[in-house]
Structures are given as structure tokens and as C-alpha cells.
CSV table of C-alpha atoms and ligand atoms in Angstrom, one decimal:
chain,number,residue,atom,x,y,z
A,1,MET,CA,-0.3,0.2,0.2
A,2,SER,CA,1.1,3.3,-0.9
A,3,ASN,CA,-0.2,6.9,0.4
A,4,SER,CA,0.7,9.7,-1.5
A,5,GLN,CA,2.9,12.8,-0.6
A,6,ASN,CA,2.1,16.5,0.6
A,7,SER,CA,1.4,18.3,-3.1
A,8,LEU,CA,3.4,21.1,-4.0
A,9,HIS,CA,0.8,22.6,-5.4
A,10,THR,CA,-3.0,23.0,-4.4
A,11,VAL,CA,-4.9,20.9,-7.1
A,12,SER,CA,-8.3,20.9,-7.9
A,13,VAL,CA,-11.6,19.5,-10.1
A,14,ILE,CA,-12.1,22.6,-12.1
A,15,GLY,CA,-15.4,20.5,-14.2
A,16,THR,CA,-17.1,17.7,-14.5
A,17,GLY,CA,-18.7,16.0,-17.3
A,18,ALA,CA,-20.3,13.2,-17.8
A,19,TYR,CA,-22.2,10.6,-20.9
A,20,LEU,CA,-24.6,8.2,-20.8
A,21,PRO,CA,-25.6,5.8,-24.0
A,22,GLU,CA,-29.3,6.9,-24.7
A,23,LYS,CA,-30.6,2.9,-25.0
A,24,VAL,CA,-32.3,1.8,-21.5
A,25,VAL,CA,-32.3,-1.9,-20.3
A,26,THR,CA,-34.3,-2.6,-17.8
A,27,ASN,CA,-34.2,-5.9,-15.8
A,28,ASP,CA,-37.0,-7.2,-17.1
A,29,ASP,CA,-35.6,-6.4,-20.9
A,30,LEU,CA,-33.0,-8.7,-19.6
A,31,ALA,CA,-35.2,-11.9,-18.5
A,32,LYS,CA,-36.1,-12.2,-22.5
A,33,VAL,CA,-32.3,-12.4,-22.6
A,34,VAL,CA,-31.2,-14.9,-19.6
A,35,ASP,CA,-32.9,-16.8,-16.7
A,36,THR,CA,-33.3,-14.0,-14.3
A,37,ASN,CA,-36.2,-11.3,-12.9
A,38,ASP,CA,-36.3,-8.0,-11.7
A,39,GLU,CA,-36.5,-9.3,-7.9
A,40,TRP,CA,-33.3,-11.0,-7.7
A,41,ILE,CA,-31.3,-8.6,-10.2
A,42,PHE,CA,-33.5,-5.9,-7.7
A,43,SER,CA,-33.0,-7.5,-4.4
A,44,ARG,CA,-29.1,-8.5,-4.7
A,45,THR,CA,-27.6,-5.5,-6.6
A,46,GLY,CA,-30.4,-2.3,-6.6
A,47,MET,CA,-29.7,-2.3,-10.4
A,48,ARG,CA,-33.2,-1.8,-11.8
A,49,GLU,CA,-31.6,-0.3,-15.6
A,50,ARG,CA,-28.5,0.1,-17.3
A,51,ARG,CA,-27.3,1.9,-20.3
A,52,ILE,CA,-25.9,-0.1,-23.5
A,53,ALA,CA,-24.0,1.3,-26.3
A,54,ARG,CA,-25.1,1.4,-29.8
A,55,GLU,CA,-23.1,-0.7,-31.8
A,56,ASP,CA,-21.1,2.2,-33.9
A,57,GLN,CA,-20.0,3.5,-30.4
A,58,ALA,CA,-16.7,2.6,-29.0
A,59,THR,CA,-15.2,3.6,-25.8
A,60,SER,CA,-13.5,6.2,-27.4
A,61,ASP,CA,-17.1,8.0,-28.5
A,62,LEU,CA,-18.3,7.7,-25.1
A,63,ALA,CA,-14.6,8.9,-23.2
A,64,ALA,CA,-15.3,11.7,-25.9
A,65,GLU,CA,-18.6,12.9,-25.1
A,66,ALA,CA,-17.6,13.0,-21.2
A,67,ALA,CA,-14.5,14.6,-22.0
A,68,LYS,CA,-16.4,17.9,-23.7
A,69,ALA,CA,-18.7,18.1,-21.1
A,70,ALA,CA,-16.3,18.5,-18.7
A,71,LEU,CA,-13.9,20.9,-20.3
A,72,ARG,CA,-17.6,22.4,-21.4
A,73,ASP,CA,-18.2,22.7,-17.5
A,74,ALA,CA,-14.6,23.6,-16.4
A,75,GLY,CA,-14.4,26.7,-19.4
A,76,VAL,CA,-11.3,25.3,-21.0
A,77,SER,CA,-10.6,24.7,-24.0
A,78,ALA,CA,-9.4,20.9,-25.9
A,79,ASP,CA,-5.6,22.4,-26.9
A,80,GLU,CA,-5.4,23.9,-23.3
A,81,VAL,CA,-4.9,20.4,-21.9
A,82,ASP,CA,-1.7,19.4,-21.6
A,83,LEU,CA,-2.5,15.8,-19.9
A,84,LEU,CA,-5.5,13.0,-21.0
A,85,ILE,CA,-6.0,10.0,-19.3
A,86,VAL,CA,-8.6,7.2,-20.0
A,87,ALA,CA,-8.9,4.5,-17.3
A,88,THR,CA,-10.7,1.8,-18.6
A,89,LEU,CA,-10.6,-2.0,-18.7
A,90,SER,CA,-12.9,-2.2,-22.6
A,91,PRO,CA,-10.4,-0.1,-24.9
A,92,ASP,CA,-10.9,0.5,-28.3
A,93,MET,CA,-8.2,-1.7,-29.5
A,94,PHE,CA,-5.2,-3.3,-27.4
A,95,PHE,CA,-3.2,-0.1,-28.5
A,96,PRO,CA,-3.0,2.9,-29.9
A,97,SER,CA,-4.6,3.3,-26.7
A,98,THR,CA,-8.3,4.7,-26.6
A,99,ALA,CA,-6.7,7.9,-24.8
A,100,CYS,CA,-4.8,8.5,-28.5
A,101,PHE,CA,-8.1,8.4,-30.0
A,102,VAL,CA,-9.6,10.8,-27.8
A,103,GLN,CA,-7.7,13.0,-27.9
A,104,GLU,CA,-8.2,12.6,-31.9
A,105,LYS,CA,-12.3,13.3,-31.4
A,106,ILE,CA,-11.8,16.2,-29.3
A,107,GLY,CA,-9.0,17.8,-30.6
A,108,ALA,CA,-6.8,18.0,-27.7
A,109,LYS,CA,-3.5,18.4,-29.9
A,110,ASN,CA,-1.3,19.3,-27.1
A,111,ALA,CA,-1.9,16.8,-25.1
A,112,TYR,CA,0.1,13.6,-24.0
A,113,CYS,CA,-2.0,10.9,-23.8
A,114,TYR,CA,-2.4,7.2,-22.4
A,115,ASP,CA,-4.4,4.5,-20.9
A,116,LEU,CA,-4.5,3.5,-17.3
A,117,GLY,CA,-5.3,-0.2,-16.2
A,118,ALA,CA,-6.7,-0.5,-12.4
A,119,ALA,CA,-10.1,-1.9,-13.2
A,120,CYS,CA,-12.6,-0.4,-11.6
A,121,SER,CA,-10.5,1.6,-9.8
A,122,GLY,CA,-8.9,3.3,-12.7
A,123,SER,CA,-10.3,6.4,-12.4
A,124,LEU,CA,-9.8,7.2,-9.2
A,125,PHE,CA,-5.7,5.9,-9.7
A,126,ALA,CA,-6.0,8.2,-13.2
A,127,ILE,CA,-6.4,11.6,-10.8
A,128,GLU,CA,-3.7,10.8,-8.7
A,129,THR,CA,-1.7,10.3,-11.1
A,130,ALA,CA,-2.9,13.6,-12.9
A,131,LYS,CA,-2.7,15.5,-9.6
A,132,ASN,CA,1.0,14.7,-8.8
A,133,GLN,CA,1.9,15.8,-12.2
A,134,ILE,CA,0.1,19.3,-11.9
A,135,ALA,CA,1.5,19.2,-8.5
A,136,CYS,CA,5.4,18.8,-9.8
A,137,GLY,CA,4.7,21.6,-12.3
A,138,VAL,CA,5.1,18.7,-15.6
A,139,VAL,CA,1.4,19.8,-16.6
A,140,LYS,CA,-0.3,22.4,-16.4
A,141,THR,CA,-4.1,20.8,-17.2
A,142,ALA,CA,-5.5,17.4,-17.1
A,143,LEU,CA,-8.2,15.6,-18.5
A,144,VAL,CA,-9.4,12.5,-16.5
A,145,ILE,CA,-11.7,10.6,-18.1
A,146,GLY,CA,-13.4,6.7,-16.9
A,147,ALA,CA,-15.0,5.3,-19.8
A,148,GLU,CA,-16.0,1.9,-20.3
A,149,LYS,CA,-18.2,-0.1,-23.4
A,150,MET,CA,-18.9,-3.1,-20.8
A,151,SER,CA,-21.8,-5.0,-23.0
A,152,THR,CA,-18.4,-5.6,-25.7
A,153,PHE,CA,-17.1,-7.8,-22.8
A,154,LEU,CA,-20.2,-9.6,-21.1
A,155,ASN,CA,-21.3,-13.2,-22.2
A,156,TRP,CA,-24.7,-12.4,-22.6
A,157,GLU,CA,-25.2,-16.4,-21.8
A,158,ASP,CA,-24.0,-15.9,-18.3
A,159,ARG,CA,-27.0,-14.7,-15.8
A,160,GLY,CA,-24.2,-14.4,-13.0
A,161,THR,CA,-21.6,-11.5,-14.8
A,162,CYS,CA,-24.5,-9.9,-17.9
A,163,VAL,CA,-27.0,-8.3,-15.7
A,164,LEU,CA,-24.0,-6.4,-13.4
A,165,PHE,CA,-22.8,-3.9,-15.7
A,166,GLY,CA,-23.5,-1.2,-17.8
A,167,ASP,CA,-21.9,1.1,-20.3
A,168,GLY,CA,-20.7,5.1,-19.7
A,169,ALA,CA,-18.2,7.9,-19.5
A,170,GLY,CA,-17.5,10.7,-16.6
A,171,SER,CA,-14.8,13.1,-16.7
A,172,VAL,CA,-13.2,15.7,-14.8
A,173,VAL,CA,-10.8,18.3,-15.9
A,174,LEU,CA,-7.5,19.2,-13.2
A,175,GLN,CA,-5.4,22.1,-12.6
A,176,ALA,CA,-3.8,24.1,-10.1
A,177,THR,CA,-6.0,26.2,-7.7
A,178,GLY,CA,-5.3,28.5,-4.7
A,179,ALA,CA,-7.6,26.6,-2.8
A,180,GLU,CA,-6.7,25.3,0.5
A,181,HIS,CA,-6.6,21.7,-0.7
A,182,GLY,CA,-8.1,20.6,-3.4
A,183,ILE,CA,-7.4,16.9,-3.8
A,184,MET,CA,-6.1,15.6,-0.4
A,185,LYS,CA,-3.9,13.0,0.1
A,186,GLY,CA,-4.8,9.4,-1.2
A,187,THR,CA,-4.4,5.8,-0.1
A,188,PHE,CA,-4.2,3.2,-2.7
A,189,GLY,CA,-3.0,-0.3,-2.8
A,190,SER,CA,-3.6,-3.8,-5.0
A,191,ASP,CA,-3.8,-7.3,-4.3
A,192,GLY,CA,-3.0,-9.4,-7.2
A,193,SER,CA,-3.1,-12.8,-6.0
A,194,MET,CA,-6.4,-11.9,-6.1
A,195,ALA,CA,-6.4,-11.4,-10.1
A,196,HIS,CA,-8.2,-14.9,-10.8
A,197,LEU,CA,-11.4,-13.2,-8.8
A,198,LEU,CA,-12.1,-10.9,-11.2
A,199,GLN,CA,-10.7,-11.2,-15.3
A,200,THR,CA,-10.9,-11.4,-19.1
A,201,PRO,CA,-9.2,-14.1,-19.4
A,202,GLY,CA,-9.1,-14.6,-23.0
A,203,GLY,CA,-7.8,-12.9,-25.8
A,204,GLY,CA,-4.6,-11.3,-24.5
A,205,SER,CA,-0.4,-12.8,-24.4
A,206,ARG,CA,-1.3,-15.6,-21.6
A,207,ASN,CA,-4.3,-17.3,-23.5
A,208,PRO,CA,-4.4,-15.7,-26.9
A,209,MET,CA,-7.5,-15.2,-29.3
A,210,THR,CA,-7.7,-18.3,-31.0
A,211,HIS,CA,-10.8,-20.2,-32.5
A,212,GLU,CA,-10.7,-22.6,-29.2
A,213,MET,CA,-10.4,-19.7,-26.7
A,214,LEU,CA,-13.6,-18.0,-28.4
A,215,ASN,CA,-15.2,-21.1,-28.4
A,216,ARG,CA,-14.7,-21.6,-24.4
A,217,LYS,CA,-15.8,-18.0,-24.2
A,218,GLU,CA,-13.1,-16.6,-22.5
A,219,GLN,CA,-13.1,-13.6,-24.4
A,220,TYR,CA,-16.0,-12.3,-21.5
A,221,LEU,CA,-15.4,-10.9,-18.1
A,222,THR,CA,-15.6,-13.7,-15.3
A,223,MET,CA,-16.0,-12.9,-11.5
A,224,GLY,CA,-16.0,-14.7,-8.3
A,225,GLY,CA,-18.9,-12.9,-7.4
A,226,ARG,CA,-19.4,-13.7,-3.2
A,227,ASP,CA,-15.4,-13.7,-2.7
A,228,VAL,CA,-15.7,-10.3,-4.8
A,229,TYR,CA,-18.2,-8.7,-2.6
A,230,LYS,CA,-16.8,-9.7,0.7
A,231,HIS,CA,-13.3,-8.2,-0.4
A,232,ALA,CA,-15.0,-5.0,-1.6
A,233,VAL,CA,-16.8,-4.6,1.7
A,234,LYS,CA,-13.4,-5.2,4.0
A,235,GLN,CA,-11.1,-3.0,1.7
A,236,MET,CA,-13.3,0.1,1.0
A,237,THR,CA,-14.6,0.0,4.3
A,238,GLN,CA,-10.5,0.4,5.5
A,239,SER,CA,-9.7,2.7,2.8
A,240,VAL,CA,-12.1,5.6,3.8
A,241,GLN,CA,-10.7,5.1,7.4
A,242,ASP,CA,-7.1,4.9,5.8
A,243,ALA,CA,-8.0,8.1,3.8
A,244,LEU,CA,-9.7,9.8,7.1
A,245,GLU,CA,-6.7,9.5,9.2
A,246,LEU,CA,-4.4,10.1,6.7
A,247,ASN,CA,-5.8,13.8,6.7
A,248,SER,CA,-6.8,13.9,10.5
A,249,LEU,CA,-10.5,14.3,9.6
A,250,THR,CA,-13.3,12.7,10.8
A,251,SER,CA,-16.0,11.3,8.9
A,252,ASP,CA,-18.4,14.0,10.0
A,253,GLU,CA,-16.4,16.4,8.4
A,254,ILE,CA,-17.8,14.5,4.9
A,255,LYS,CA,-20.1,16.2,3.2
A,256,CYS,CA,-20.5,13.1,0.4
A,257,PHE,CA,-19.2,9.3,0.3
A,258,VAL,CA,-18.4,8.5,-3.5
A,259,ALA,CA,-18.0,4.5,-3.3
A,260,HIS,CA,-17.5,2.8,-6.8
A,261,GLN,CA,-21.5,2.1,-7.9
A,262,ALA,CA,-20.6,-1.8,-7.9
A,263,ASN,CA,-24.1,-3.3,-6.2
A,264,ALA,CA,-26.0,-0.6,-3.7
A,265,ARG,CA,-25.3,-4.0,-1.4
A,266,ILE,CA,-22.2,-3.3,-1.3
A,267,ILE,CA,-22.4,0.2,-0.4
A,268,GLU,CA,-24.9,-0.2,2.6
A,269,ALA,CA,-22.6,-2.6,4.2
A,270,ILE,CA,-19.9,0.4,3.9
A,271,GLY,CA,-22.6,2.9,5.2
A,272,MET,CA,-23.5,0.7,7.6
A,273,ARG,CA,-19.8,0.0,9.0
A,274,LEU,CA,-19.2,3.7,9.0
A,275,ASP,CA,-22.1,5.4,10.2
A,276,VAL,CA,-22.4,7.1,7.4
A,277,MET,CA,-25.5,5.9,5.8
A,278,ASP,CA,-27.3,8.9,5.1
A,279,ARG,CA,-24.6,10.5,3.0
A,280,MET,CA,-23.3,7.8,0.9
A,281,PHE,CA,-24.2,8.5,-2.8
A,282,MET,CA,-25.7,5.9,-4.9
A,283,ASN,CA,-27.0,5.6,-8.3
A,284,VAL,CA,-26.5,2.3,-9.1
A,285,GLU,CA,-30.0,2.0,-9.8
A,286,LYS,CA,-30.4,3.6,-12.9
A,287,TYR,CA,-26.6,2.9,-14.5
A,288,ALA,CA,-25.4,-0.7,-12.8
A,289,ASN,CA,-21.6,-1.1,-12.8
A,290,THR,CA,-19.9,0.9,-15.2
A,291,SER,CA,-16.3,0.2,-14.0
A,292,ALA,CA,-13.9,2.6,-14.0
A,293,ALA,CA,-16.9,5.2,-15.7
A,294,ALA,CA,-18.8,5.1,-12.0
A,295,LEU,CA,-17.3,7.2,-10.0
A,296,MET,CA,-16.6,9.9,-12.2
A,297,ILE,CA,-20.7,9.4,-13.6
A,298,ALA,CA,-21.3,9.6,-9.8
A,299,VAL,CA,-18.9,12.5,-9.1
A,300,ASP,CA,-20.3,14.5,-11.9
A,301,GLU,CA,-24.0,13.8,-10.4
A,302,VAL,CA,-23.4,14.7,-7.3
A,303,VAL,CA,-21.7,17.9,-7.9
A,304,LYS,CA,-24.6,19.0,-10.3
A,305,SER,CA,-27.2,18.3,-7.6
A,306,GLY,CA,-26.8,21.3,-5.9
A,307,ASP,CA,-26.1,19.5,-2.6
A,308,VAL,CA,-22.3,20.3,-2.8
A,309,LYS,CA,-21.3,23.8,-1.7
A,310,GLN,CA,-17.4,25.0,-2.7
A,311,GLY,CA,-15.6,23.9,0.4
A,312,ASP,CA,-17.5,20.9,0.7
A,313,LEU,CA,-15.2,17.7,1.2
A,314,ILE,CA,-15.8,14.5,-0.9
A,315,LEU,CA,-14.6,11.4,-0.1
A,316,LEU,CA,-14.7,9.0,-3.0
A,317,VAL,CA,-13.6,5.3,-2.8
A,318,ALA,CA,-12.9,2.9,-5.3
A,319,PHE,CA,-12.3,-1.1,-5.7
A,320,GLY,CA,-11.9,-3.1,-8.2
A,321,GLY,CA,-10.2,-6.2,-10.4
A,322,GLY,CA,-6.5,-6.6,-9.8
A,323,PHE,CA,-7.8,-6.8,-6.9
A,324,THR,CA,-7.2,-2.9,-6.7
A,325,TRP,CA,-8.2,-0.1,-4.6
A,326,GLY,CA,-8.4,3.3,-3.0
A,327,ALA,CA,-9.6,6.4,-1.1
A,328,THR,CA,-8.9,10.4,-1.9
A,329,VAL,CA,-10.6,13.4,-0.3
A,330,VAL,CA,-11.6,16.3,-2.7
A,331,GLU,CA,-12.3,19.7,-0.9
A,332,TRP,CA,-14.4,20.7,-3.6
A,333,THR,CA,-13.0,24.2,-5.3
A,334,LYS,CA,-14.8,24.5,-8.3
A,335,GLY,CA,-15.2,29.2,-8.2
A,336,THR,CA,-11.6,29.2,-6.7
A,337,ALA,CA,-10.0,29.2,-9.9
B,401,UT7,O1,-16.9,-3.8,-9.2
B,401,UT7,C1,-17.0,-5.0,-8.4
B,401,UT7,C2,-17.1,-6.0,-9.6
B,401,UT7,N1,-18.4,-6.8,-8.8
B,401,UT7,C3,-18.6,-6.9,-7.7
B,401,UT7,O2,-18.7,-5.9,-7.2
B,401,UT7,C4,-19.5,-7.6,-7.5
B,401,UT7,C5,-19.5,-8.3,-5.8
B,401,UT7,N2,-20.6,-9.3,-6.1
B,401,UT7,C6,-21.8,-9.2,-5.8
B,401,UT7,O3,-22.8,-8.4,-6.1
B,401,UT7,C7,-22.8,-10.6,-5.6
B,401,UT7,O4,-21.8,-11.6,-5.2
B,401,UT7,C8,-23.5,-11.0,-7.0
B,401,UT7,C9,-25.0,-10.1,-7.1
B,401,UT7,C10,-23.2,-10.9,-7.7
B,401,UT7,C11,-24.5,-12.2,-6.8
B,401,UT7,O5,-25.2,-12.3,-5.4
B,401,UT7,P1,-24.9,-13.8,-4.6
B,401,UT7,O6,-26.4,-13.3,-3.5
B,401,UT7,O7,-23.8,-13.6,-4.1
B,401,UT7,O8,-25.7,-15.0,-5.5
B,401,UT7,P2,-24.9,-15.9,-5.8
B,401,UT7,O9,-23.8,-15.5,-7.2
B,401,UT7,O10,-24.4,-16.9,-5.0
B,401,UT7,O11,-25.7,-16.9,-6.5
B,401,UT7,C12,-27.2,-17.3,-5.8
B,401,UT7,C13,-27.7,-18.5,-6.8
B,401,UT7,C14,-27.7,-19.5,-8.0
B,401,UT7,O12,-28.3,-20.4,-7.9
B,401,UT7,P3,-28.2,-21.7,-7.1
B,401,UT7,O13,-26.9,-21.9,-7.2
B,401,UT7,O14,-28.0,-21.2,-5.8
B,401,UT7,O15,-29.0,-22.5,-7.8
B,401,UT7,C15,-27.1,-18.3,-9.1
B,401,UT7,O16,-27.4,-18.9,-10.0
B,401,UT7,O17,-28.5,-17.3,-7.5
B,401,UT7,C16,-28.6,-17.4,-9.4
B,401,UT7,N3,-28.4,-16.7,-10.0
B,401,UT7,C17,-29.0,-16.1,-10.7
B,401,UT7,N4,-30.5,-16.1,-10.6
B,401,UT7,C18,-31.3,-15.4,-11.4
B,401,UT7,C19,-26.9,-16.1,-10.5
B,401,UT7,N5,-27.3,-14.8,-11.4
B,401,UT7,C20,-28.6,-14.8,-11.3
B,401,UT7,C21,-29.6,-14.0,-11.9
B,401,UT7,N6,-30.8,-14.3,-12.0
B,401,UT7,N7,-28.9,-12.9,-12.8
């Protein structure tokens, strides 16, 4: 586990944006595809519906829409972006990076661009990476995007996984500001011994794309649901406590807790353990689990809801394949840039 150091410059989120594909797929719609029902899905996950991208939309198309919305919100033009990171586990291609496709789509011609792979924790890791580059003076403006077209990587014959995920993208713009705290210290960790519990086993160098591999359907996401659930609750609860301690804060000082939107039961378990259920944000009912996009979409909804005022503290916490996890406290400073 590593903890981030004090920033040289205070770095803030100066704009947020999100994009959700238009097509809504309800639990009842899924019951026509696999042997499932609304009662099972809702009672175990809190999900009612999810968005599914069009066939002609790739992850970079979703990402570009979220990025444009975040840049508009920040009042920053695309050519001012110095660093563009896309967190995703469903890239357009293995290479070049989805970030390079987004650069071309939005006209961020002065940015250097790369993807970051940390599954559902990806956008939190990307925020930390971008923050530190701004704090050290490497770049001035960073665009961080979490984007997923999960629907392409799901086995639509496996009811245990296909009902749990959705497509979407969210984005934040970061710059140094005169704010007091901005993005505060974060705590991050990984445990590769748990990699087998949540993965896409086929298609890479370990298990290349062959007819046999495709027949075994190993190009799709697999998950040990119960184990993932237990680790997600334990680790996200611990990460929240670590982030509070690192910043000498108590939970009472946090306006809103934004956890990775994997499952309402997971979010409720964390909220109950920490006695902060009244401030746990949730939108998993509408979008299901959008992996690296989930935290970014949630942040956009939280700040646009009007409930968060300048100076309020938001705690972001994530958990995902790898395993990977982390938590960061963000002082909402929009308006002080
Ligand atoms: O971003 C992080 C990634 N993912 C997560 O955080 C997910 C973590 N895990 C979970 O949220 C839960 O483990 C699930 C919601 C995935 C599953 O809930 P569960 O209570 O652990 O169910 P289960 O997998 O143990 O399955 C229980 C039963 C099984 O039937 P039998 O063997 O008991 O007869 C499954 O076959 O439910 C059955 N089942 C379904 N039934 C109806 C599994 N999927 C479905 C389905 N509809 N979609």
C-alpha cells in the first residue's frame, strides 16, 4: 500500500462531465435474454436498469462526449489540455490507447495521452496520477476520463455477470488552484494474488485469440461474485478509514461519500459499518456497474445536484479487479480557480 505525499501545488477539480448512452435496458428486458428476473437482480444489487451503447459507438466515443462536457463545465478549451488519461478495461483496441483516439475526437492536440488499467479503481488512480503531475509542475491542465463499453466484454449467456454491468463515461478536469486543500492525500493498494477472482481471461498474451479460446467464451469477463463482494466491503471500508486518518479528518467532516457503484448492498454495508449511510451517494439503480466510469459519473451527478457547496469535502472510494483499491478526499473548490 502507498500513500500520496503532500502536493507542491494545490490541485483542484475545476469541471466535471458525463455521458450515458441513450438505450435503457431494464431488468425485465434482461429477463427476455437470460433466465433472470427483476426481483433477483434488484434484491441482490439494487439495479433496475443500465445503459447500453450503440454498436457503432466505441469506448472512445463515450469518453469523448464526457470529456467535452467536462471541458465545457471547466471553461477550458481542448487545446489547453496537457495530459489526457483514459481509465478503462474495455479499450477500443489493445493499442493504440483509447486516450489517443479521444485526443483526435476532441482536438486536444497539445496533450500527451495514455490509458490506465486498474479496472474499476482506474479513474481514482488516474486522478492521483494527474494530480501529482500538476503538483510537480509537469503539466498545467489534465483531463481524466473513466469510460467503458462493458457490453462488448460480457457473456450474454451468463446470467451471473451480464445483468451487473452497463456502459458509460465520466470525466474531470484538473488544474492547480489557490484553494486551501483541493485534492487531498489519498491511499491506494493492490493485491495481485486475487487477480483470478475478476478478469477477462482470454485474448491477451497468456491465452491468445484462437477459435478454441472463443469457443470457450474466455474473451468475456468472469467473476467470483461472493469473494469479490466480501473483499470489496472490507477493503473499501478500510480505505475510507485510512483516507480520513491520513488527512486528520473525522467522518462527520465529509459532506458526501462516493463509492464505486458496483452493488447497492456493498455501498450499504460500507455505510452501515462507518455509520455514514445518510451521506452515501448511490446511482447504481440507473446505470448498474460501469466499472472505471462509475466513480466519474457519480462525481458529476453529486456536484451537479447542488448539494455540494464550495469548501465541502467529498470522499471517493473505489475497488476493482486486480484487486485494486483506493480512497481520496476532494475539497470541492470550483469557483476558486
Ligand atoms: O466492480 C466490482 C465487481 N463486482 C462486484 O462488486 C460484485 C460483487 N458480488 C456481488 O455483488 C454478488 O456476489 C452478486 C450480486 C454478483 C451475486 O449475488 P449472490 O447472492 O452472491 O449470488 P450467487 O452468485 O451466490 O448466486 C446465488 C444463486 C445461484 O443459484 P443456485 O446455485 O443457488 O441455485 C445462481 O445461479 O443465484 C443464481 N443467479 C441468478 N438467478 C437469477 C445468479 N445470477 C442470477 C441472475 N438471476 N441474474
